[in-house]
PDB file of C-alpha atoms in Angstrom:
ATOM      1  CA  UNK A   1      -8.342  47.109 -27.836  1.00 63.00           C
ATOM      2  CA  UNK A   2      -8.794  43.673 -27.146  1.00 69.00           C
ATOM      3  CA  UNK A   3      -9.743  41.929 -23.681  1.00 68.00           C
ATOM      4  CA  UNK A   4      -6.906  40.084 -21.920  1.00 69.00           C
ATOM      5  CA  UNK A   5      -7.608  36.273 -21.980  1.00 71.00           C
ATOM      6  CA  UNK A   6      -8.565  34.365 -19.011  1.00 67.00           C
ATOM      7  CA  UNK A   7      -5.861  31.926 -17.721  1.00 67.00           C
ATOM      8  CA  UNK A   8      -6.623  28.819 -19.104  1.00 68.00           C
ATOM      9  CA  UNK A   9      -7.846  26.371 -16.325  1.00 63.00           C
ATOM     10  CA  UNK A  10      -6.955  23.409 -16.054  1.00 64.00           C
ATOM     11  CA  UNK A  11      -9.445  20.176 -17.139  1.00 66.00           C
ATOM     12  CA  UNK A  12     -10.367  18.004 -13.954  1.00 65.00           C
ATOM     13  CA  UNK A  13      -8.736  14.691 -13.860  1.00 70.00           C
ATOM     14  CA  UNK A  14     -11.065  11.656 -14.432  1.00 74.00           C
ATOM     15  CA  UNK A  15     -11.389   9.756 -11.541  1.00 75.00           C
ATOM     16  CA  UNK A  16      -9.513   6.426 -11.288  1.00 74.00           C
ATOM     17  CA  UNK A  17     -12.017   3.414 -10.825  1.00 76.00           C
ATOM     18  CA  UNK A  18     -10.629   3.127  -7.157  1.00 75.00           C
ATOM     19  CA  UNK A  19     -11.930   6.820  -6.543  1.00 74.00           C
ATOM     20  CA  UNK A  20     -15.042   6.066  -7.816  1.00 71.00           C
ATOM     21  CA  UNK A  21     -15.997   3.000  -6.265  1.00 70.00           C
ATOM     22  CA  UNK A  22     -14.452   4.489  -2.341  1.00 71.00           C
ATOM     23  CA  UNK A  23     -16.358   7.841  -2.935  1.00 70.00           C
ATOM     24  CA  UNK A  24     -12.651   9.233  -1.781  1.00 71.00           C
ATOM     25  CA  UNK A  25     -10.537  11.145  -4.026  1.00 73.00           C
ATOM     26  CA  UNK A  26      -6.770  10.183  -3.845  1.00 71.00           C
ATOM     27  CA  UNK A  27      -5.048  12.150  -6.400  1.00 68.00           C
ATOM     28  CA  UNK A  28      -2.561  11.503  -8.971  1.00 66.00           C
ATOM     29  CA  UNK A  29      -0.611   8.340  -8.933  1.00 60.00           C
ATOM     30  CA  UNK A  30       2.746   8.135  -8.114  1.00 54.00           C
ATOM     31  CA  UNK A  31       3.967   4.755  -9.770  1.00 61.00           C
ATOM     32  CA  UNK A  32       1.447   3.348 -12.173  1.00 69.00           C
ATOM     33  CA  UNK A  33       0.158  -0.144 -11.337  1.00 69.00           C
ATOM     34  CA  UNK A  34       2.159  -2.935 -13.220  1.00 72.00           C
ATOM     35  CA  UNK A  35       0.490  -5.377 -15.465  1.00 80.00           C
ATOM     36  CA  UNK A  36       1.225  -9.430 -14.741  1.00 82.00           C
ATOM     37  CA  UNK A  37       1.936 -11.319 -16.983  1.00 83.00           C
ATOM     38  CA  UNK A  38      -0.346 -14.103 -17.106  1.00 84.00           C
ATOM     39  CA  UNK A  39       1.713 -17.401 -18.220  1.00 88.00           C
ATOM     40  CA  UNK A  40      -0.091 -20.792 -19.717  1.00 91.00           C
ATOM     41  CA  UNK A  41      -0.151 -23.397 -16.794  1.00 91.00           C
ATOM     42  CA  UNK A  42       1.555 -20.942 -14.160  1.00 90.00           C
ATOM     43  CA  UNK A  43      -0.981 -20.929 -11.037  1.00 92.00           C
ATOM     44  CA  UNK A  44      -1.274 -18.154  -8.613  1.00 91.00           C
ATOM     45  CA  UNK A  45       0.985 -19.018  -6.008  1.00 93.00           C
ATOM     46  CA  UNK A  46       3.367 -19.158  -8.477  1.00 94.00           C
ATOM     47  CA  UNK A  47       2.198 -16.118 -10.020  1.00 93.00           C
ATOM     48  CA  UNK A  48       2.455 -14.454  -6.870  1.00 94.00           C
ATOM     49  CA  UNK A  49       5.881 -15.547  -6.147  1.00 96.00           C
ATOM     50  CA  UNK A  50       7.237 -14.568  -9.512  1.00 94.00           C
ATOM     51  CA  UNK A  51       5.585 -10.876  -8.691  1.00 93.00           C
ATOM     52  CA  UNK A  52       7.275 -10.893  -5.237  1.00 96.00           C
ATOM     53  CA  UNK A  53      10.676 -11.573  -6.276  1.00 97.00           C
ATOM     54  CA  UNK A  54      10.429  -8.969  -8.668  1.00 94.00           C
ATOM     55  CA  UNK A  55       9.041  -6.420  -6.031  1.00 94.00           C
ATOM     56  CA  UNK A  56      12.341  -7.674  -3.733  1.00 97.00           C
ATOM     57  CA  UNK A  57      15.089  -7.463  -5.813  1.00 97.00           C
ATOM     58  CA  UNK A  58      14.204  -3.983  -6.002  1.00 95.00           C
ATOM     59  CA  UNK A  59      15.197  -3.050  -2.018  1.00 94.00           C
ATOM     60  CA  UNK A  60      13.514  -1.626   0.217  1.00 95.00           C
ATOM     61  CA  UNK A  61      10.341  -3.574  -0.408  1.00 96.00           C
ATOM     62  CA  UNK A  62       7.575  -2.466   2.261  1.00 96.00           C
ATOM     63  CA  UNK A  63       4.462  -4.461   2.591  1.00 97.00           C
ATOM     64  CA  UNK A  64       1.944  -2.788   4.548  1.00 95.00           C
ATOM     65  CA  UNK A  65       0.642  -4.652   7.154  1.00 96.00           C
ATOM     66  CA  UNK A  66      -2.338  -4.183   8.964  1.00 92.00           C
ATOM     67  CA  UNK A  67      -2.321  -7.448  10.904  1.00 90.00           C
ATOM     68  CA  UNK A  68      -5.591  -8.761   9.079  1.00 90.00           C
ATOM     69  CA  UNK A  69      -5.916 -12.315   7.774  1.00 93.00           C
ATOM     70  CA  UNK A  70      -4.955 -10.538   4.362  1.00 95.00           C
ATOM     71  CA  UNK A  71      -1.824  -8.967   5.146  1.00 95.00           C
ATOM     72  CA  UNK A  72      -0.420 -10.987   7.275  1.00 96.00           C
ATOM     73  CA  UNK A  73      -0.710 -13.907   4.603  1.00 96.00           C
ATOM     74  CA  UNK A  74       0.978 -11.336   2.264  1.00 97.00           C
ATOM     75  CA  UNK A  75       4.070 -10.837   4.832  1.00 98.00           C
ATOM     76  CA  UNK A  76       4.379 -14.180   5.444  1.00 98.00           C
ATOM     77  CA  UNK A  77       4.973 -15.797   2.013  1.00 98.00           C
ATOM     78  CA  UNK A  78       6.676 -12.057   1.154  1.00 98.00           C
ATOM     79  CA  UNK A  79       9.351 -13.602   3.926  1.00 98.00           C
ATOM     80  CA  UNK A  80       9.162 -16.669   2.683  1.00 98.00           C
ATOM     81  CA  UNK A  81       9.861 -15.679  -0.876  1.00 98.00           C
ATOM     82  CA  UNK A  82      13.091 -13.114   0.466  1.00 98.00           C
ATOM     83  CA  UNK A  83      14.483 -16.280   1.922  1.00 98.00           C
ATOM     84  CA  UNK A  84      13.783 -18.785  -0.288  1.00 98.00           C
ATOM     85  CA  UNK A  85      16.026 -16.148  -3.109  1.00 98.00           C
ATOM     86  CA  UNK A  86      18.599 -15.248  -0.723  1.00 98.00           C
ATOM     87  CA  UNK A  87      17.102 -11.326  -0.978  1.00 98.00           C
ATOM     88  CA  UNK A  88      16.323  -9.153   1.919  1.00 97.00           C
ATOM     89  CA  UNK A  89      13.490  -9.731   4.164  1.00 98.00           C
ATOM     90  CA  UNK A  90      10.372  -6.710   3.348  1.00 98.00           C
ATOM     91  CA  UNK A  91       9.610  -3.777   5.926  1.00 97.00           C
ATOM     92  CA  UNK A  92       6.343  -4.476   6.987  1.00 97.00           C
ATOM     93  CA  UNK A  93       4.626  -1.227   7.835  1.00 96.00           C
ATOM     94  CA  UNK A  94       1.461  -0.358   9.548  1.00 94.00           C
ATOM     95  CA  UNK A  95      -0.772   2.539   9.825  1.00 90.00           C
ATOM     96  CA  UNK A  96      -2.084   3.037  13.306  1.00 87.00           C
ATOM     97  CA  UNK A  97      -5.040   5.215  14.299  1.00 84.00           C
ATOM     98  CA  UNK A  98      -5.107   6.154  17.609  1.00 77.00           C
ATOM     99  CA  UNK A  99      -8.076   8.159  17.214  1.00 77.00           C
ATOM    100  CA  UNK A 100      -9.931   4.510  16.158  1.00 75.00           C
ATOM    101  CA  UNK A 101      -9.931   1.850  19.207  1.00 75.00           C
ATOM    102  CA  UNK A 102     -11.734  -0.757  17.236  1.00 77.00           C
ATOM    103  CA  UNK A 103      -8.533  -0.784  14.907  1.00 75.00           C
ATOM    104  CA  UNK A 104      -5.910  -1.565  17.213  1.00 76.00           C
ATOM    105  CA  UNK A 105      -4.436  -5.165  16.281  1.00 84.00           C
ATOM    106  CA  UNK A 106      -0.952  -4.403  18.456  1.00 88.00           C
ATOM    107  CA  UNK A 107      -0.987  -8.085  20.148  1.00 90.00           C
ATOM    108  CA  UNK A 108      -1.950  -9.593  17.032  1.00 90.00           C
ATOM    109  CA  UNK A 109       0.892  -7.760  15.184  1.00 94.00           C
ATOM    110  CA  UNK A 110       3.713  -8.428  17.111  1.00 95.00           C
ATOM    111  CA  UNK A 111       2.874 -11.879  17.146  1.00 96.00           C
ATOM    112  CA  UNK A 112       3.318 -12.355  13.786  1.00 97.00           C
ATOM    113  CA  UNK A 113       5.881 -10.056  13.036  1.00 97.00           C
ATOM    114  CA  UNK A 114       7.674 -12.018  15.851  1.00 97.00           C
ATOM    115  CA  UNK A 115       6.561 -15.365  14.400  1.00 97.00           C
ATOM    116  CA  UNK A 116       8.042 -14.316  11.049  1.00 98.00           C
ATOM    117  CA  UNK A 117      11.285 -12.817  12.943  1.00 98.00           C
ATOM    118  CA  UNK A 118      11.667  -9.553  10.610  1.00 97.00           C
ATOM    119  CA  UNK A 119      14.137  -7.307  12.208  1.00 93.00           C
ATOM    120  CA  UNK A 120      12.379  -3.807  11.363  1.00 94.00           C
ATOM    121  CA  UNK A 121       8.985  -2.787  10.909  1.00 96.00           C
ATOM    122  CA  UNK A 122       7.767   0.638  10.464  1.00 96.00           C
ATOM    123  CA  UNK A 123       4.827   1.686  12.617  1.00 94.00           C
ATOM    124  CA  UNK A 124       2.926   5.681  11.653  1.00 91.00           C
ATOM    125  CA  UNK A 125       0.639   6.882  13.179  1.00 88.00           C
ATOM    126  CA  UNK A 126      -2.093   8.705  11.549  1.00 84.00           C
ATOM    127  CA  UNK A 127      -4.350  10.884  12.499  1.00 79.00           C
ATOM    128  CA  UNK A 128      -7.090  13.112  10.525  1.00 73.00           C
ATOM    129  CA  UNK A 129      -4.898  13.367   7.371  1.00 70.00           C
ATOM    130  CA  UNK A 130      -6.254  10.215   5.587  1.00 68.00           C
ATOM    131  CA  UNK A 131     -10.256  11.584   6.368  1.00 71.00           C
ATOM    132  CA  UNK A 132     -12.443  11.670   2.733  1.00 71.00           C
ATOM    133  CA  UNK A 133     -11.942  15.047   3.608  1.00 74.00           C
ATOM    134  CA  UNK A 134      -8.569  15.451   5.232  1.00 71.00           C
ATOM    135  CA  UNK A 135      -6.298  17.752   4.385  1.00 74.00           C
ATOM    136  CA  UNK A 136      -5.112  16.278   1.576  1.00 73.00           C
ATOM    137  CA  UNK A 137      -8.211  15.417   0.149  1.00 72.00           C
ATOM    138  CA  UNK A 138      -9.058  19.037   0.807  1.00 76.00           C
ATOM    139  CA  UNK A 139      -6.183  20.179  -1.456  1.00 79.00           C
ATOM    140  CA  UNK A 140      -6.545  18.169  -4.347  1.00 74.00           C
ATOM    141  CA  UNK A 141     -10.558  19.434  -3.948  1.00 74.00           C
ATOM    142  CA  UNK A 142      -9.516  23.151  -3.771  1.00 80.00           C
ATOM    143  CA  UNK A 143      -7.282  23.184  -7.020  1.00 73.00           C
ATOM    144  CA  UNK A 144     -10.388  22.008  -8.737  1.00 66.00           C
TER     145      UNK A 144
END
């Protein structure tokens, strides 16, 4: 009589460079991340442009926003872009952490969202579930 086999585990995913260098496993991709084209001559604004357009003729597009020098620049020639095409303006969204003072950018925010006159944007809140070892970190941790 023979011995019944072991279920066969499953191999551990290898971690994604972006795992690896934030010491925080994310888990598997939902979308993967597009390669650009690079064209002879074509700078990166244009670049960038080209990129956007694609991004909104494929509505909703959501641009998280954080109200940083970064993504505000981002929203900003993201509206530009929608308008320029005739397409729809993006959803900015932001991530707020009430738990974190020293993040709150509200004033800062709504004066560019204002400035930019976008008609929705999506605030969350978040609490403990984004941690290095939030729940969801925990999961993806506990199947392995």
């Amino acid at each position: 009589m023979t011995a019944p086999k072991a279920p066969a585990v499953p191999a551990i995913p290898q971690l994604d460079p972006l795992e690896v260098a934030s010491g925080m496993v994310f888990g598997r991709r939902r979308t993967p991340v597009p390669e650009v084209e690079r064209r002879p001559g074509e700078g990166p604004r244009a670049t960038l442009e080209r990129v956007l357009v694609e991004a909104l003729r494929r509505p909703p597009c959501v641009v998280a926003f954080s109200g940083g020098r970064d993504s505000s620049a981002i929203l900003a020639e993201t509206v530009r872009v929608a308008r320029a095409h005739g397409l729809e303006d993006p959803i900015a969204c932001t991530l707020r952490f009430g738990d974190a003072p020293r993040t709150v950018e509200e004033e800062w925010q709504e004066l560019v969202i204002r400035h930019l006159g976008l008609g929705e944007w999506n605030r969350l809140e978040v609490g403990e579930e984004l941690d290095a070892l939030g729940p969801i970190a925990l999961d993806v941790l506990r199947c392995h």
